[in-house]
Coordinates of C-alpha atoms in Angstrom, one line a residue:
X106 CA -42.9 6.8 22.6
X107 CA -42.4 6.9 26.4
X108 CA -42.3 10.0 28.5
X109 CA -38.5 10.0 28.6
X110 CA -38.4 10.5 24.8
X111 CA -37.1 7.0 24.1
X112 CA -38.7 4.6 21.8
X113 CA -39.8 1.1 22.7
X114 CA -36.7 -0.6 21.5
X115 CA -34.4 1.8 23.3
X116 CA -36.3 1.2 26.6
X117 CA -36.1 -2.5 26.0
X118 CA -32.4 -2.4 25.5
X119 CA -31.9 -0.3 28.6
X120 CA -33.6 -3.0 30.6
X121 CA -31.4 -5.8 29.5
X122 CA -28.2 -7.0 31.3
X123 CA -25.0 -5.8 29.8
X124 CA -24.0 -9.3 28.7
X125 CA -27.2 -9.7 26.8
X126 CA -27.2 -6.2 25.4
X127 CA -23.7 -6.8 23.9
X128 CA -24.9 -9.8 21.9
X129 CA -28.1 -8.2 20.6
X130 CA -26.3 -4.9 19.6
X131 CA -25.0 -4.4 16.0
X132 CA -21.3 -5.1 15.3
X133 CA -18.7 -2.4 15.5
X134 CA -16.5 -2.9 12.5
X135 CA -14.3 0.0 13.5
X136 CA -13.6 -1.6 16.9
X137 CA -13.6 -5.0 18.4
X138 CA -15.6 -6.5 15.6
X139 CA -13.1 -5.7 12.9
X140 CA -12.5 -9.0 11.2
X141 CA -9.3 -7.8 9.5
X142 CA -7.7 -6.4 12.7
X143 CA -4.7 -8.8 12.4
X144 CA -4.6 -8.8 8.6
X145 CA -3.5 -5.2 7.9
X146 CA -3.3 -5.7 4.1
X147 CA -7.1 -6.2 4.0
X148 CA -7.7 -3.4 6.5
X149 CA -6.9 -0.5 4.2
X150 CA -3.3 -0.3 5.4
X151 CA -0.2 -0.1 3.1
X152 CA 2.0 -3.2 3.3
X153 CA 5.5 -3.4 1.7
X154 CA 5.9 -5.7 -1.2
X155 CA 9.4 -4.6 -2.3
X156 CA 12.1 -2.2 -1.2
X157 CA 14.7 -1.3 -3.8
X158 CA 17.6 1.1 -4.0
X159 CA 19.7 2.1 -7.0
X160 CA 22.6 4.6 -7.5
X161 CA 23.6 6.2 -10.7
X162 CA 26.6 8.4 -11.7
X163 CA 25.7 10.3 -14.8
X164 CA 25.4 13.8 -16.3
X165 CA 22.3 16.0 -16.6
X166 CA 20.9 14.8 -13.3
X167 CA 18.8 18.0 -12.7
X168 CA 17.2 17.6 -16.1
X169 CA 16.6 13.9 -15.4
X170 CA 14.8 14.9 -12.2
X171 CA 12.5 17.2 -14.2
X172 CA 11.8 14.6 -16.8
X173 CA 11.5 11.9 -14.2
X174 CA 8.2 13.3 -13.1
X175 CA 6.7 12.2 -16.4
X176 CA 7.9 8.5 -16.3
X177 CA 4.8 7.4 -14.4
X178 CA 2.3 9.4 -16.5
X179 CA 3.7 9.3 -20.0
X180 CA 5.7 6.1 -20.1
X181 CA 3.8 3.9 -17.7
X182 CA 0.2 5.3 -17.9
X183 CA -0.2 5.6 -14.1
X184 CA -1.0 9.3 -13.8
X185 CA 1.1 12.1 -12.6
X186 CA 2.8 11.4 -9.3
X187 CA 2.3 13.6 -6.2
X188 CA 5.5 15.2 -5.0
X189 CA 5.2 15.2 -1.2
X190 CA 8.6 16.7 -0.4
X191 CA 11.3 18.8 -2.2
X192 CA 14.5 20.4 -0.9
X193 CA 17.3 22.1 -2.8
X194 CA 20.6 23.5 -1.7
X195 CA 20.7 26.9 -3.5
X196 CA 24.5 27.1 -3.0
X197 CA 25.6 23.9 -4.8
X198 CA 22.5 22.6 -6.6
X199 CA 22.1 19.4 -4.6
X200 CA 18.5 18.3 -4.1
X201 CA 16.1 15.7 -2.6
X202 CA 12.6 14.8 -3.7
X203 CA 9.9 12.4 -2.5
X204 CA 7.0 11.5 -4.8
X205 CA 4.4 8.8 -5.0
X206 CA 1.8 7.4 -7.4
X207 CA -1.0 4.9 -7.0
X208 CA -2.8 2.5 -9.3
X209 CA -5.7 0.0 -9.0
X210 CA -4.6 -3.6 -8.7
X211 CA -5.7 -6.0 -11.5
X212 CA -7.7 -8.4 -9.3
X213 CA -10.4 -5.7 -8.8
X214 CA -11.2 -7.2 -5.4
X215 CA -11.6 -5.2 -2.3
X216 CA -10.7 -1.9 -3.8
X217 CA -7.0 -3.1 -4.1
X218 CA -4.4 -0.5 -4.8
X219 CA -0.7 -0.4 -5.3
X220 CA 1.6 2.5 -4.5
X221 CA 5.1 3.3 -5.7
X222 CA 7.0 5.8 -3.5
X223 CA 10.3 7.3 -4.7
X224 CA 12.9 9.1 -2.6
X225 CA 15.3 10.6 -5.0
X226 CA 18.4 12.7 -4.0
X227 CA 21.9 13.7 -5.0
X228 CA 24.7 12.0 -3.1
X229 CA 27.1 14.9 -4.0
X230 CA 26.2 18.2 -5.8
X231 CA 26.1 18.4 -9.6
X232 CA 29.2 19.8 -11.1
X233 CA 30.7 20.8 -14.5
X234 CA 29.0 21.9 -17.6
X235 CA 27.0 18.7 -17.8
X236 CA 25.9 18.6 -14.1
X237 CA 27.5 15.3 -13.4
X238 CA 26.8 13.7 -10.0
X239 CA 25.7 10.6 -8.2
X240 CA 21.9 10.3 -7.5
X241 CA 20.1 7.6 -5.4
X242 CA 16.6 6.2 -5.8
X243 CA 14.9 4.5 -2.8
X244 CA 11.7 2.9 -4.1
X245 CA 9.1 1.3 -1.9
X246 CA 6.3 -0.7 -3.5
X247 CA 3.2 -1.3 -1.4
X248 CA -0.3 -2.7 -1.8
X249 CA -3.5 -2.6 0.3
X250 CA -7.1 -3.7 0.2
X251 CA -10.3 -2.4 1.8
X252 CA -12.1 -5.7 2.1
X253 CA -15.7 -5.6 3.4
X254 CA -16.2 -6.1 7.1
X255 CA -19.0 -8.6 6.4
X256 CA -22.5 -8.2 7.8
X257 CA -23.2 -5.1 9.9
X258 CA -27.0 -5.0 10.0
X259 CA -27.7 -8.0 12.2
X260 CA -27.1 -8.4 15.9
X261 CA -23.8 -9.8 17.0
X262 CA -25.1 -13.2 17.9
X263 CA -26.1 -13.7 14.3
X264 CA -23.5 -11.5 12.5
X265 CA -20.3 -12.8 14.2
X266 CA -20.6 -16.5 13.2
X267 CA -21.5 -15.4 9.6
X268 CA -18.6 -13.0 9.5
X269 CA -16.2 -15.6 10.8
X270 CA -17.4 -18.0 8.0
X271 CA -16.9 -15.2 5.4
X272 CA -13.4 -14.6 6.7
X273 CA -12.5 -18.3 6.6
X274 CA -13.9 -18.7 3.1
X275 CA -12.1 -15.6 1.8
X276 CA -8.8 -16.6 3.3
X277 CA -9.1 -20.2 2.0
X278 CA -10.3 -19.6 -1.6
X279 CA -9.4 -16.0 -2.6
X280 CA -6.8 -14.3 -0.5
X281 CA -3.5 -16.1 -1.2
X282 CA -3.9 -16.3 -5.0
X283 CA -5.2 -12.7 -5.1
X284 CA -2.3 -11.2 -3.2
X285 CA 0.3 -13.3 -5.0
X286 CA -0.9 -12.1 -8.4
X287 CA -1.4 -8.5 -7.4
X288 CA 2.0 -8.6 -5.6
X289 CA 3.7 -9.9 -8.8
X290 CA 2.0 -7.2 -10.8
X291 CA 3.2 -4.5 -8.4
X292 CA 6.8 -5.8 -8.6
X293 CA 6.6 -5.9 -12.4
X294 CA 5.4 -2.3 -12.5
X295 CA 8.3 -1.3 -10.3
X296 CA 10.7 -3.2 -12.6
X297 CA 9.3 -1.3 -15.5
X298 CA 9.9 2.0 -13.6
X299 CA 13.6 1.1 -13.1
X300 CA 13.9 0.2 -16.8
X301 CA 12.9 3.7 -17.7
X302 CA 15.4 5.1 -15.2
X303 CA 18.1 3.3 -17.0
X304 CA 17.0 4.8 -20.3
X305 CA 16.9 8.3 -18.8
X306 CA 20.4 7.9 -17.3
X307 CA 21.7 6.1 -20.4
X308 CA 23.5 3.5 -18.3
X309 CA 23.2 0.7 -15.7
X310 CA 23.2 1.6 -12.0
X311 CA 26.5 1.7 -10.2
X312 CA 24.9 -0.2 -7.3
X313 CA 21.6 -2.0 -6.6
X314 CA 20.0 -3.3 -3.4
X315 CA 16.6 -5.0 -3.3
X316 CA 14.4 -6.7 -0.7
X317 CA 11.2 -8.4 -1.7
X318 CA 8.6 -9.9 0.6
X319 CA 6.7 -13.0 0.1
X320 CA 3.0 -13.8 0.8
X321 CA 2.8 -16.4 3.5
X322 CA -0.7 -17.0 4.8
X323 CA -0.8 -18.0 8.4
X324 CA -4.3 -17.1 9.4
X325 CA -4.0 -18.3 13.0
X326 CA -1.2 -15.8 13.6
X327 CA -2.4 -13.0 11.3
X328 CA 0.9 -13.0 9.3
X329 CA 0.8 -12.3 5.6
X330 CA 4.2 -10.9 4.7
X331 CA 7.5 -12.0 6.2

């Protein structure tokens, strides 16, 4: 160790030009060396698969809200949802609630997860002995993966070409089929949720709107869902 307290390697690095120092340094996967920067679904960021809205006019809506919390756990085996928001009008009984639940995706690759988020709220207050009213469900289905950033223990001049090859092979041989299958699974789980809603309300929805995204791999532009 030198008099300045630095080791031999640190002193050697200090003596190199910045352009050389850059290439012999280790990759920074949290910064410019993030190979999934333009592919958010593989970068641990939630990406929409489906957005769906349904409205019901039925009795016993407050009771359905209470029982609704158990759809995911008891009926679908997904665990108890986390309620992230609740608001109630104490004067007329109207309410709004946001809840979400997550589940591992069947591919088992890259720590894939799906999330179903539900915004439930009355459109007008419950009334009468049977608490009849209209209630809306806005349901977002999302998926994400935390795919490895590749090699991090080699200097950039070695790691970057290897990581580009890994990214190319993953996109070509794994990504499209994986996301297609997992996306279909997520949509099917959401469809199952709405089937239980119909049973709870005892009727078909009065109105339905749905938007589903499709997996479209365009690696050169970084677009996966459009």
